[in-house]
Amino acid sequence: MTSNPTPSRNDSFDIVVIGGGAAGLSGALTLGRARRSVLVIDAGEPRNAPAAHAHNYLGREGIAPRELLAIGREEVARYGVVFRDGRVTRIEREHDGFRVRVADGTTMTARRVLVATGLADELPPVPGLAERWGHDVLHCPYCHGWEVRDQAIGVLASGPLSVHQALLWRQWSDDVTLFLNDAVEPGDDDQRQLLARGITIVAGAVDRLESKEDELTGVVLADGRVVACRALVVAPKFSARAEPLAALGLAAAEQDRGGTVVGSAVVATDPTGRTEVPGVWVAGNVTDLFDTVATAVAAGTRSAAAINADLVAEDTRLAVEAS
């Protein structure tokens, strides 16, 4: 992707959007159409880059993730939004706004900031797993279930939620195996549910994954057994990319589901993504670990509308004071 010219140290914008994924681009589009001066800074590391296709996005079903972002950039640029490739390292309060610092040493100022940096997936340390992530090692049935329907699907247990995960994936195939991997011991009720749905339970630690001709073929257990498998479901730990917010006193907080910690996210104080730091909003996976492409787009739009309304109120106040 080609970026617009790099801003100088003295460049100032109404809004700096940090992160050029679905949430960030959606927010930038809304703000550009609101006739705001907007800069998008993007590190070029979309979370869904390993996947061949994005799904459940009406009108763009099955599109390649990077193609979607390229189209989004073209659309956003029509409204005068500026793009810069780079990694934001720090956001600091400065007067009534913010100074945003990039890894190459350049800085720019903004009246408001929208952080849409997403999250990082921390994968289980099983040899062969990371290499197949986004291909036939998966986590979201709504993103990938259709593509592996009726195949042999394994679920790698990581805790109590893995039982629910196996039952959920049973919707897409009647050949589902739950690998306990010494991470969970299903209770009597859980076992009854799994067995009633025809889900195979395999005890023992998983040693590695086996593949052939760039396709997953099986799961190898520590005792040498090999269980045939064409897709493996895992539960990554979702860690919000919140490092640039540290200087503002904002940090990612642990998030749990059903009593199990699933990752960390920056907590918003209202549905628009407003944070406890006035002038800073968050949108997408950095604040909602389970946002999909479609819901991240909606989140970016909501945040942008709130930011513009906040600036309108400030512009009005300043106009009244100057009159």
mmCIF file of C-alpha atoms in Angstrom:
data_model
loop_
_atom_site.group_PDB
_atom_site.id
_atom_site.type_symbol
_atom_site.label_atom_id
_atom_site.label_comp_id
_atom_site.label_asym_id
_atom_site.label_seq_id
_atom_site.Cartn_x
_atom_site.Cartn_y
_atom_site.Cartn_z
ATOM 1 C CA MET A 1 0.000 0.000 0.000
ATOM 2 C CA THR A 2 1.212 3.478 -0.775
ATOM 3 C CA SER A 3 0.910 6.091 1.947
ATOM 4 C CA ASN A 4 0.414 9.784 1.591
ATOM 5 C CA PRO A 5 3.489 11.927 2.326
ATOM 6 C CA THR A 6 4.857 11.549 5.844
ATOM 7 C CA PRO A 7 3.695 14.352 8.158
ATOM 8 C CA SER A 8 6.333 16.726 9.501
ATOM 9 C CA ARG A 9 6.998 17.196 13.216
ATOM 10 C CA ASN A 10 4.716 20.231 13.219
ATOM 11 C CA ASP A 11 1.684 18.613 11.633
ATOM 12 C CA SER A 12 -1.487 18.921 13.669
ATOM 13 C CA PHE A 13 -4.814 17.192 13.149
ATOM 14 C CA ASP A 14 -8.265 17.209 14.636
ATOM 15 C CA ILE A 15 -7.989 13.452 15.145
ATOM 16 C CA VAL A 16 -5.179 10.928 14.957
ATOM 17 C CA VAL A 17 -6.441 7.378 14.409
ATOM 18 C CA ILE A 18 -3.973 4.750 15.577
ATOM 19 C CA GLY A 19 -4.506 1.507 13.707
ATOM 20 C CA GLY A 20 -5.629 1.058 10.111
ATOM 21 C CA GLY A 21 -7.739 -2.056 10.429
ATOM 22 C CA ALA A 22 -11.504 -2.344 10.113
ATOM 23 C CA ALA A 23 -12.305 -0.211 13.184
ATOM 24 C CA GLY A 24 -9.697 2.449 12.493
ATOM 25 C CA LEU A 25 -10.553 2.864 8.812
ATOM 26 C CA SER A 26 -14.274 2.969 9.562
ATOM 27 C CA GLY A 27 -13.699 5.692 12.138
ATOM 28 C CA ALA A 28 -11.466 7.629 9.745
ATOM 29 C CA LEU A 29 -14.090 7.400 6.999
ATOM 30 C CA THR A 30 -16.799 8.833 9.239
ATOM 31 C CA LEU A 31 -14.528 11.620 10.499
ATOM 32 C CA GLY A 32 -13.277 12.474 7.025
ATOM 33 C CA ARG A 33 -16.843 12.782 5.814
ATOM 34 C CA ALA A 34 -17.470 15.051 8.800
ATOM 35 C CA ARG A 35 -14.849 17.390 7.297
ATOM 36 C CA ARG A 36 -12.345 16.776 10.059
ATOM 37 C CA SER A 37 -8.580 16.724 9.497
ATOM 38 C CA VAL A 38 -7.593 13.115 10.153
ATOM 39 C CA LEU A 39 -4.338 11.167 10.206
ATOM 40 C CA VAL A 40 -4.298 7.347 10.285
ATOM 41 C CA ILE A 41 -1.082 5.762 11.563
ATOM 42 C CA ASP A 42 -0.814 2.044 10.867
ATOM 43 C CA ALA A 43 1.906 -0.500 11.681
ATOM 44 C CA GLY A 44 0.767 -2.802 8.872
ATOM 45 C CA GLU A 45 0.140 -5.858 11.060
ATOM 46 C CA PRO A 46 -3.546 -6.771 10.684
ATOM 47 C CA ARG A 47 -4.579 -9.544 13.039
ATOM 48 C CA ASN A 48 -6.368 -11.504 10.305
ATOM 49 C CA ALA A 49 -3.455 -11.369 7.826
ATOM 50 C CA PRO A 50 -2.822 -15.164 8.011
ATOM 51 C CA ALA A 51 -6.389 -15.882 6.888
ATOM 52 C CA ALA A 52 -7.175 -16.192 3.193
ATOM 53 C CA HIS A 53 -10.682 -14.791 3.509
ATOM 54 C CA ALA A 54 -12.851 -12.630 5.778
ATOM 55 C CA HIS A 55 -16.401 -13.787 6.393
ATOM 56 C CA ASN A 56 -19.764 -12.589 7.717
ATOM 57 C CA TYR A 57 -19.229 -9.106 6.277
ATOM 58 C CA LEU A 58 -22.300 -8.370 4.202
ATOM 59 C CA GLY A 59 -21.428 -7.240 0.682
ATOM 60 C CA ARG A 60 -17.803 -8.363 0.993
ATOM 61 C CA GLU A 61 -18.271 -12.033 1.963
ATOM 62 C CA GLY A 62 -15.093 -14.034 1.397
ATOM 63 C CA ILE A 63 -12.871 -11.078 0.535
ATOM 64 C CA ALA A 64 -9.142 -11.356 1.277
ATOM 65 C CA PRO A 65 -8.343 -9.333 4.433
ATOM 66 C CA ARG A 66 -5.605 -7.226 2.830
ATOM 67 C CA GLU A 67 -7.787 -6.530 -0.194
ATOM 68 C CA LEU A 68 -10.511 -5.268 2.128
ATOM 69 C CA LEU A 69 -8.050 -2.899 3.810
ATOM 70 C CA ALA A 70 -6.724 -1.675 0.458
ATOM 71 C CA ILE A 71 -10.257 -0.884 -0.702
ATOM 72 C CA GLY A 72 -10.936 0.812 2.629
ATOM 73 C CA ARG A 73 -7.858 3.014 2.326
ATOM 74 C CA GLU A 74 -8.863 4.111 -1.150
ATOM 75 C CA GLU A 75 -12.345 5.006 0.046
ATOM 76 C CA VAL A 76 -11.107 6.881 3.116
ATOM 77 C CA ALA A 77 -8.486 8.827 1.137
ATOM 78 C CA ARG A 78 -11.239 10.358 -1.029
ATOM 79 C CA TYR A 79 -12.207 12.502 1.966
ATOM 80 C CA GLY A 80 -8.781 13.983 2.550
ATOM 81 C CA VAL A 81 -7.658 11.608 5.282
ATOM 82 C CA VAL A 82 -3.858 11.318 5.507
ATOM 83 C CA PHE A 83 -2.095 7.979 5.999
ATOM 84 C CA ARG A 84 1.244 7.244 7.579
ATOM 85 C CA ASP A 85 2.935 3.855 7.953
ATOM 86 C CA GLY A 86 4.550 3.458 11.362
ATOM 87 C CA ARG A 87 4.232 2.201 14.904
ATOM 88 C CA VAL A 88 2.979 4.590 17.584
ATOM 89 C CA THR A 89 5.049 4.174 20.727
ATOM 90 C CA ARG A 90 3.563 6.804 23.012
ATOM 91 C CA ILE A 91 0.616 9.174 23.381
ATOM 92 C CA GLU A 92 1.110 12.131 25.713
ATOM 93 C CA ARG A 93 -1.206 14.828 26.972
ATOM 94 C CA GLU A 94 -0.169 18.226 25.617
ATOM 95 C CA HIS A 95 -2.127 21.376 26.501
ATOM 96 C CA ASP A 96 -5.725 20.724 25.408
ATOM 97 C CA GLY A 97 -4.773 17.859 23.108
ATOM 98 C CA PHE A 98 -2.215 15.124 22.567
ATOM 99 C CA ARG A 99 1.225 14.522 21.126
ATOM 100 C CA VAL A 100 1.571 11.206 19.305
ATOM 101 C CA ARG A 101 5.068 9.743 18.992
ATOM 102 C CA VAL A 102 6.077 7.272 16.280
ATOM 103 C CA ALA A 103 8.938 4.770 16.462
ATOM 104 C CA ASP A 104 11.005 6.655 13.874
ATOM 105 C CA GLY A 105 11.083 9.735 16.118
ATOM 106 C CA THR A 106 8.483 11.847 14.351
ATOM 107 C CA THR A 107 5.594 13.330 16.290
ATOM 108 C CA MET A 108 2.297 14.999 15.517
ATOM 109 C CA THR A 109 -0.441 16.615 17.581
ATOM 110 C CA ALA A 110 -4.142 15.917 17.750
ATOM 111 C CA ARG A 111 -7.176 17.334 19.507
ATOM 112 C CA ARG A 112 -8.605 13.839 19.904
ATOM 113 C CA VAL A 113 -7.259 10.305 19.528
ATOM 114 C CA LEU A 114 -9.005 7.129 18.384
ATOM 115 C CA VAL A 115 -7.057 3.986 19.283
ATOM 116 C CA ALA A 116 -7.883 0.955 17.142
ATOM 117 C CA THR A 117 -4.687 -1.059 17.527
ATOM 118 C CA GLY A 118 -6.418 -4.421 17.893
ATOM 119 C CA LEU A 119 -4.985 -7.373 19.766
ATOM 120 C CA ALA A 120 -2.322 -10.047 19.535
ATOM 121 C CA ASP A 121 -3.192 -13.746 19.619
ATOM 122 C CA GLU A 122 -0.994 -15.683 22.057
ATOM 123 C CA LEU A 123 -1.115 -19.254 20.791
ATOM 124 C CA PRO A 124 -0.606 -22.500 22.754
ATOM 125 C CA PRO A 125 3.062 -23.634 22.596
ATOM 126 C CA VAL A 126 2.456 -26.761 20.533
ATOM 127 C CA PRO A 127 5.043 -27.463 17.814
ATOM 128 C CA GLY A 128 3.569 -27.032 14.342
ATOM 129 C CA LEU A 129 0.590 -25.015 15.554
ATOM 130 C CA ALA A 130 1.716 -21.433 14.889
ATOM 131 C CA GLU A 131 2.695 -22.272 11.302
ATOM 132 C CA ARG A 132 -0.862 -23.376 10.518
ATOM 133 C CA TRP A 133 -2.620 -20.507 12.337
ATOM 134 C CA GLY A 134 -5.317 -18.957 10.172
ATOM 135 C CA HIS A 135 -5.237 -21.856 7.708
ATOM 136 C CA ASP A 136 -6.406 -25.062 9.395
ATOM 137 C CA VAL A 137 -5.668 -24.034 12.990
ATOM 138 C CA LEU A 138 -8.659 -21.882 13.880
ATOM 139 C CA HIS A 139 -10.574 -20.334 16.753
ATOM 140 C CA CYS A 140 -13.829 -18.748 15.487
ATOM 141 C CA PRO A 141 -16.559 -21.023 14.093
ATOM 142 C CA TYR A 142 -18.413 -18.095 12.565
ATOM 143 C CA CYS A 143 -15.272 -17.058 10.686
ATOM 144 C CA HIS A 144 -14.108 -20.506 9.563
ATOM 145 C CA GLY A 145 -16.722 -23.137 10.410
ATOM 146 C CA TRP A 146 -18.294 -23.310 6.962
ATOM 147 C CA GLU A 147 -14.916 -23.848 5.304
ATOM 148 C CA VAL A 148 -14.184 -26.966 7.414
ATOM 149 C CA ARG A 149 -17.733 -28.318 7.549
ATOM 150 C CA ASP A 150 -18.073 -32.111 7.671
ATOM 151 C CA GLN A 151 -14.330 -32.559 8.205
ATOM 152 C CA ALA A 152 -12.522 -34.112 11.158
ATOM 153 C CA ILE A 153 -12.243 -31.202 13.603
ATOM 154 C CA GLY A 154 -10.154 -31.315 16.751
ATOM 155 C CA VAL A 155 -10.520 -28.969 19.714
ATOM 156 C CA LEU A 156 -7.388 -28.404 21.804
ATOM 157 C CA ALA A 157 -8.493 -27.912 25.407
ATOM 158 C CA SER A 158 -7.040 -25.026 27.388
ATOM 159 C CA GLY A 159 -9.544 -24.791 30.240
ATOM 160 C CA PRO A 160 -13.205 -25.200 31.277
ATOM 161 C CA LEU A 161 -14.493 -23.221 28.275
ATOM 162 C CA SER A 162 -13.131 -25.855 25.900
ATOM 163 C CA VAL A 163 -16.138 -28.092 26.536
ATOM 164 C CA HIS A 164 -18.447 -25.353 25.290
ATOM 165 C CA GLN A 165 -16.085 -24.792 22.366
ATOM 166 C CA ALA A 166 -16.332 -28.444 21.324
ATOM 167 C CA LEU A 167 -20.133 -28.409 21.585
ATOM 168 C CA LEU A 168 -20.249 -25.243 19.482
ATOM 169 C CA TRP A 169 -18.087 -26.660 16.686
ATOM 170 C CA ARG A 170 -20.286 -29.765 16.611
ATOM 171 C CA GLN A 171 -22.731 -27.593 14.644
ATOM 172 C CA TRP A 172 -20.373 -27.724 11.648
ATOM 173 C CA SER A 173 -19.308 -31.372 11.735
ATOM 174 C CA ASP A 174 -20.357 -34.662 13.316
ATOM 175 C CA ASP A 175 -16.660 -35.643 13.561
ATOM 176 C CA VAL A 176 -15.362 -33.579 16.502
ATOM 177 C CA THR A 177 -12.640 -34.638 18.948
ATOM 178 C CA LEU A 178 -11.833 -32.850 22.200
ATOM 179 C CA PHE A 179 -8.152 -33.219 23.100
ATOM 180 C CA LEU A 180 -7.975 -32.729 26.871
ATOM 181 C CA ASN A 181 -4.207 -31.990 26.707
ATOM 182 C CA ASP A 182 -3.976 -32.250 30.519
ATOM 183 C CA ALA A 183 -5.724 -28.860 30.657
ATOM 184 C CA VAL A 184 -9.233 -29.844 31.731
ATOM 185 C CA GLU A 185 -11.059 -32.781 33.268
ATOM 186 C CA PRO A 186 -14.716 -32.711 32.172
ATOM 187 C CA GLY A 187 -17.190 -33.356 34.941
ATOM 188 C CA ASP A 188 -19.897 -35.995 34.709
ATOM 189 C CA ASP A 189 -22.428 -33.552 33.245
ATOM 190 C CA ASP A 190 -19.921 -32.261 30.675
ATOM 191 C CA GLN A 191 -19.043 -35.806 29.641
ATOM 192 C CA ARG A 192 -22.711 -36.700 29.214
ATOM 193 C CA GLN A 193 -23.221 -33.673 26.960
ATOM 194 C CA LEU A 194 -20.126 -34.383 24.874
ATOM 195 C CA LEU A 195 -20.908 -38.057 24.438
ATOM 196 C CA ALA A 196 -24.571 -37.355 23.684
ATOM 197 C CA ARG A 197 -23.452 -35.160 20.803
ATOM 198 C CA GLY A 198 -21.040 -37.802 19.526
ATOM 199 C CA ILE A 199 -17.895 -35.853 20.447
ATOM 200 C CA THR A 200 -14.844 -38.035 21.057
ATOM 201 C CA ILE A 201 -12.822 -37.275 24.210
ATOM 202 C CA VAL A 202 -9.079 -37.969 24.006
ATOM 203 C CA ALA A 203 -7.005 -37.871 27.200
ATOM 204 C CA GLY A 204 -3.286 -37.174 27.361
ATOM 205 C CA ALA A 205 -0.931 -34.344 26.459
ATOM 206 C CA VAL A 206 -0.585 -33.186 22.862
ATOM 207 C CA ASP A 207 3.012 -33.344 21.610
ATOM 208 C CA ARG A 208 2.797 -31.728 18.165
ATOM 209 C CA LEU A 209 0.815 -31.340 14.972
ATOM 210 C CA GLU A 210 1.417 -33.394 11.874
ATOM 211 C CA SER A 211 0.970 -32.033 8.352
ATOM 212 C CA LYS A 212 1.607 -33.086 4.781
ATOM 213 C CA GLU A 213 1.699 -31.015 1.578
ATOM 214 C CA ASP A 214 0.764 -27.888 3.535
ATOM 215 C CA GLU A 215 -2.330 -29.465 5.094
ATOM 216 C CA LEU A 216 -2.955 -30.544 8.672
ATOM 217 C CA THR A 217 -3.302 -34.319 8.861
ATOM 218 C CA GLY A 218 -3.233 -35.202 12.536
ATOM 219 C CA VAL A 219 -2.542 -34.500 16.189
ATOM 220 C CA VAL A 220 0.345 -36.430 17.751
ATOM 221 C CA LEU A 221 0.001 -37.236 21.448
ATOM 222 C CA ALA A 222 2.882 -37.516 23.904
ATOM 223 C CA ASP A 223 2.430 -41.303 24.065
ATOM 224 C CA GLY A 224 2.887 -41.583 20.285
ATOM 225 C CA ARG A 225 -0.750 -41.950 19.272
ATOM 226 C CA VAL A 226 -1.792 -40.053 16.152
ATOM 227 C CA VAL A 227 -5.384 -38.890 15.778
ATOM 228 C CA ALA A 228 -6.407 -37.889 12.266
ATOM 229 C CA CYS A 229 -7.518 -34.277 12.065
ATOM 230 C CA ARG A 230 -8.098 -31.821 9.203
ATOM 231 C CA ALA A 231 -8.721 -28.730 11.352
ATOM 232 C CA LEU A 232 -7.719 -27.887 14.905
ATOM 233 C CA VAL A 233 -9.563 -25.378 17.068
ATOM 234 C CA VAL A 234 -7.579 -23.495 19.709
ATOM 235 C CA ALA A 235 -8.359 -20.760 22.205
ATOM 236 C CA PRO A 236 -5.622 -18.110 22.034
ATOM 237 C CA LYS A 237 -5.089 -15.639 24.814
ATOM 238 C CA PHE A 238 -6.214 -12.274 23.432
ATOM 239 C CA SER A 239 -3.854 -9.460 24.455
ATOM 240 C CA ALA A 240 -4.814 -5.883 23.613
ATOM 241 C CA ARG A 241 -2.124 -3.815 21.903
ATOM 242 C CA ALA A 242 -2.324 -1.020 24.460
ATOM 243 C CA GLU A 243 1.320 -0.012 24.894
ATOM 244 C CA PRO A 244 0.944 3.519 23.383
ATOM 245 C CA LEU A 245 -1.633 4.383 26.069
ATOM 246 C CA ALA A 246 0.644 3.743 29.052
ATOM 247 C CA ALA A 247 1.826 7.365 29.353
ATOM 248 C CA LEU A 248 -1.809 8.440 29.729
ATOM 249 C CA GLY A 249 -2.348 6.017 32.591
ATOM 250 C CA LEU A 250 -4.487 3.657 30.522
ATOM 251 C CA ALA A 251 -3.664 -0.033 30.639
ATOM 252 C CA ALA A 252 -5.315 -3.199 29.422
ATOM 253 C CA ALA A 253 -7.245 -5.034 32.121
ATOM 254 C CA GLU A 254 -7.805 -8.773 32.360
ATOM 255 C CA GLN A 255 -11.069 -9.981 30.846
ATOM 256 C CA ASP A 256 -12.835 -13.157 31.882
ATOM 257 C CA ARG A 257 -15.635 -15.217 30.473
ATOM 258 C CA GLY A 258 -17.429 -17.648 32.743
ATOM 259 C CA GLY A 259 -14.742 -17.223 35.383
ATOM 260 C CA THR A 260 -11.864 -17.957 32.992
ATOM 261 C CA VAL A 261 -9.405 -15.227 31.974
ATOM 262 C CA VAL A 262 -9.443 -15.002 28.171
ATOM 263 C CA GLY A 263 -7.164 -12.012 27.676
ATOM 264 C CA SER A 264 -6.823 -8.296 28.255
ATOM 265 C CA ALA A 265 -8.591 -5.244 26.851
ATOM 266 C CA VAL A 266 -8.737 -1.476 27.340
ATOM 267 C CA VAL A 267 -11.985 -0.781 29.147
ATOM 268 C CA ALA A 268 -14.292 1.823 27.622
ATOM 269 C CA THR A 269 -16.570 3.886 29.856
ATOM 270 C CA ASP A 270 -19.515 4.008 27.440
ATOM 271 C CA PRO A 271 -20.770 2.249 24.279
ATOM 272 C CA THR A 272 -19.026 4.774 22.008
ATOM 273 C CA GLY A 273 -15.584 3.677 23.185
ATOM 274 C CA ARG A 274 -14.870 6.737 25.328
ATOM 275 C CA THR A 275 -12.140 6.046 27.897
ATOM 276 C CA GLU A 276 -11.500 7.523 31.321
ATOM 277 C CA VAL A 277 -8.971 9.870 29.688
ATOM 278 C CA PRO A 278 -10.923 12.790 28.170
ATOM 279 C CA GLY A 279 -10.306 13.001 24.442
ATOM 280 C CA VAL A 280 -9.285 9.359 23.936
ATOM 281 C CA TRP A 281 -11.555 6.716 22.411
ATOM 282 C CA VAL A 282 -10.982 3.021 21.698
ATOM 283 C CA ALA A 283 -12.665 0.846 19.070
ATOM 284 C CA GLY A 284 -12.421 -2.725 17.816
ATOM 285 C CA ASN A 285 -10.499 -5.604 19.352
ATOM 286 C CA VAL A 286 -8.373 -3.370 21.580
ATOM 287 C CA THR A 287 -11.490 -2.945 23.738
ATOM 288 C CA ASP A 288 -13.790 -5.786 22.603
ATOM 289 C CA LEU A 289 -11.883 -9.064 22.300
ATOM 290 C CA PHE A 290 -14.659 -10.734 20.337
ATOM 291 C CA ASP A 291 -15.321 -8.093 17.686
ATOM 292 C CA THR A 292 -15.409 -9.477 14.156
ATOM 293 C CA VAL A 293 -14.638 -7.407 11.050
ATOM 294 C CA ALA A 294 -18.274 -6.370 10.744
ATOM 295 C CA THR A 295 -18.729 -5.376 14.390
ATOM 296 C CA ALA A 296 -15.351 -3.590 14.427
ATOM 297 C CA VAL A 297 -16.533 -1.477 11.487
ATOM 298 C CA ALA A 298 -19.660 -0.563 13.447
ATOM 299 C CA ALA A 299 -17.584 0.260 16.534
ATOM 300 C CA GLY A 300 -15.333 2.589 14.536
ATOM 301 C CA THR A 301 -18.346 4.455 13.189
ATOM 302 C CA ARG A 302 -19.867 4.845 16.662
ATOM 303 C CA SER A 303 -16.628 6.156 18.130
ATOM 304 C CA ALA A 304 -16.115 8.584 15.271
ATOM 305 C CA ALA A 305 -19.590 10.053 15.625
ATOM 306 C CA ALA A 306 -18.993 10.597 19.350
ATOM 307 C CA ILE A 307 -15.615 12.208 18.687
ATOM 308 C CA ASN A 308 -17.079 14.590 16.136
ATOM 309 C CA ALA A 309 -19.894 15.549 18.529
ATOM 310 C CA ASP A 310 -17.312 16.191 21.246
ATOM 311 C CA LEU A 311 -15.334 18.461 18.913
ATOM 312 C CA VAL A 312 -18.498 20.279 17.817
ATOM 313 C CA ALA A 313 -19.225 21.066 21.469
ATOM 314 C CA GLU A 314 -15.680 22.334 21.958
ATOM 315 C CA ASP A 315 -15.740 24.396 18.754
ATOM 316 C CA THR A 316 -19.012 25.963 19.866
ATOM 317 C CA ARG A 317 -17.664 26.784 23.320
ATOM 318 C CA LEU A 318 -14.558 28.403 21.850
ATOM 319 C CA ALA A 319 -16.665 30.408 19.387
ATOM 320 C CA VAL A 320 -18.870 31.708 22.178
ATOM 321 C CA GLU A 321 -15.854 32.674 24.276
ATOM 322 C CA ALA A 322 -14.341 34.534 21.323
ATOM 323 C CA SER A 323 -17.537 36.433 20.439
#
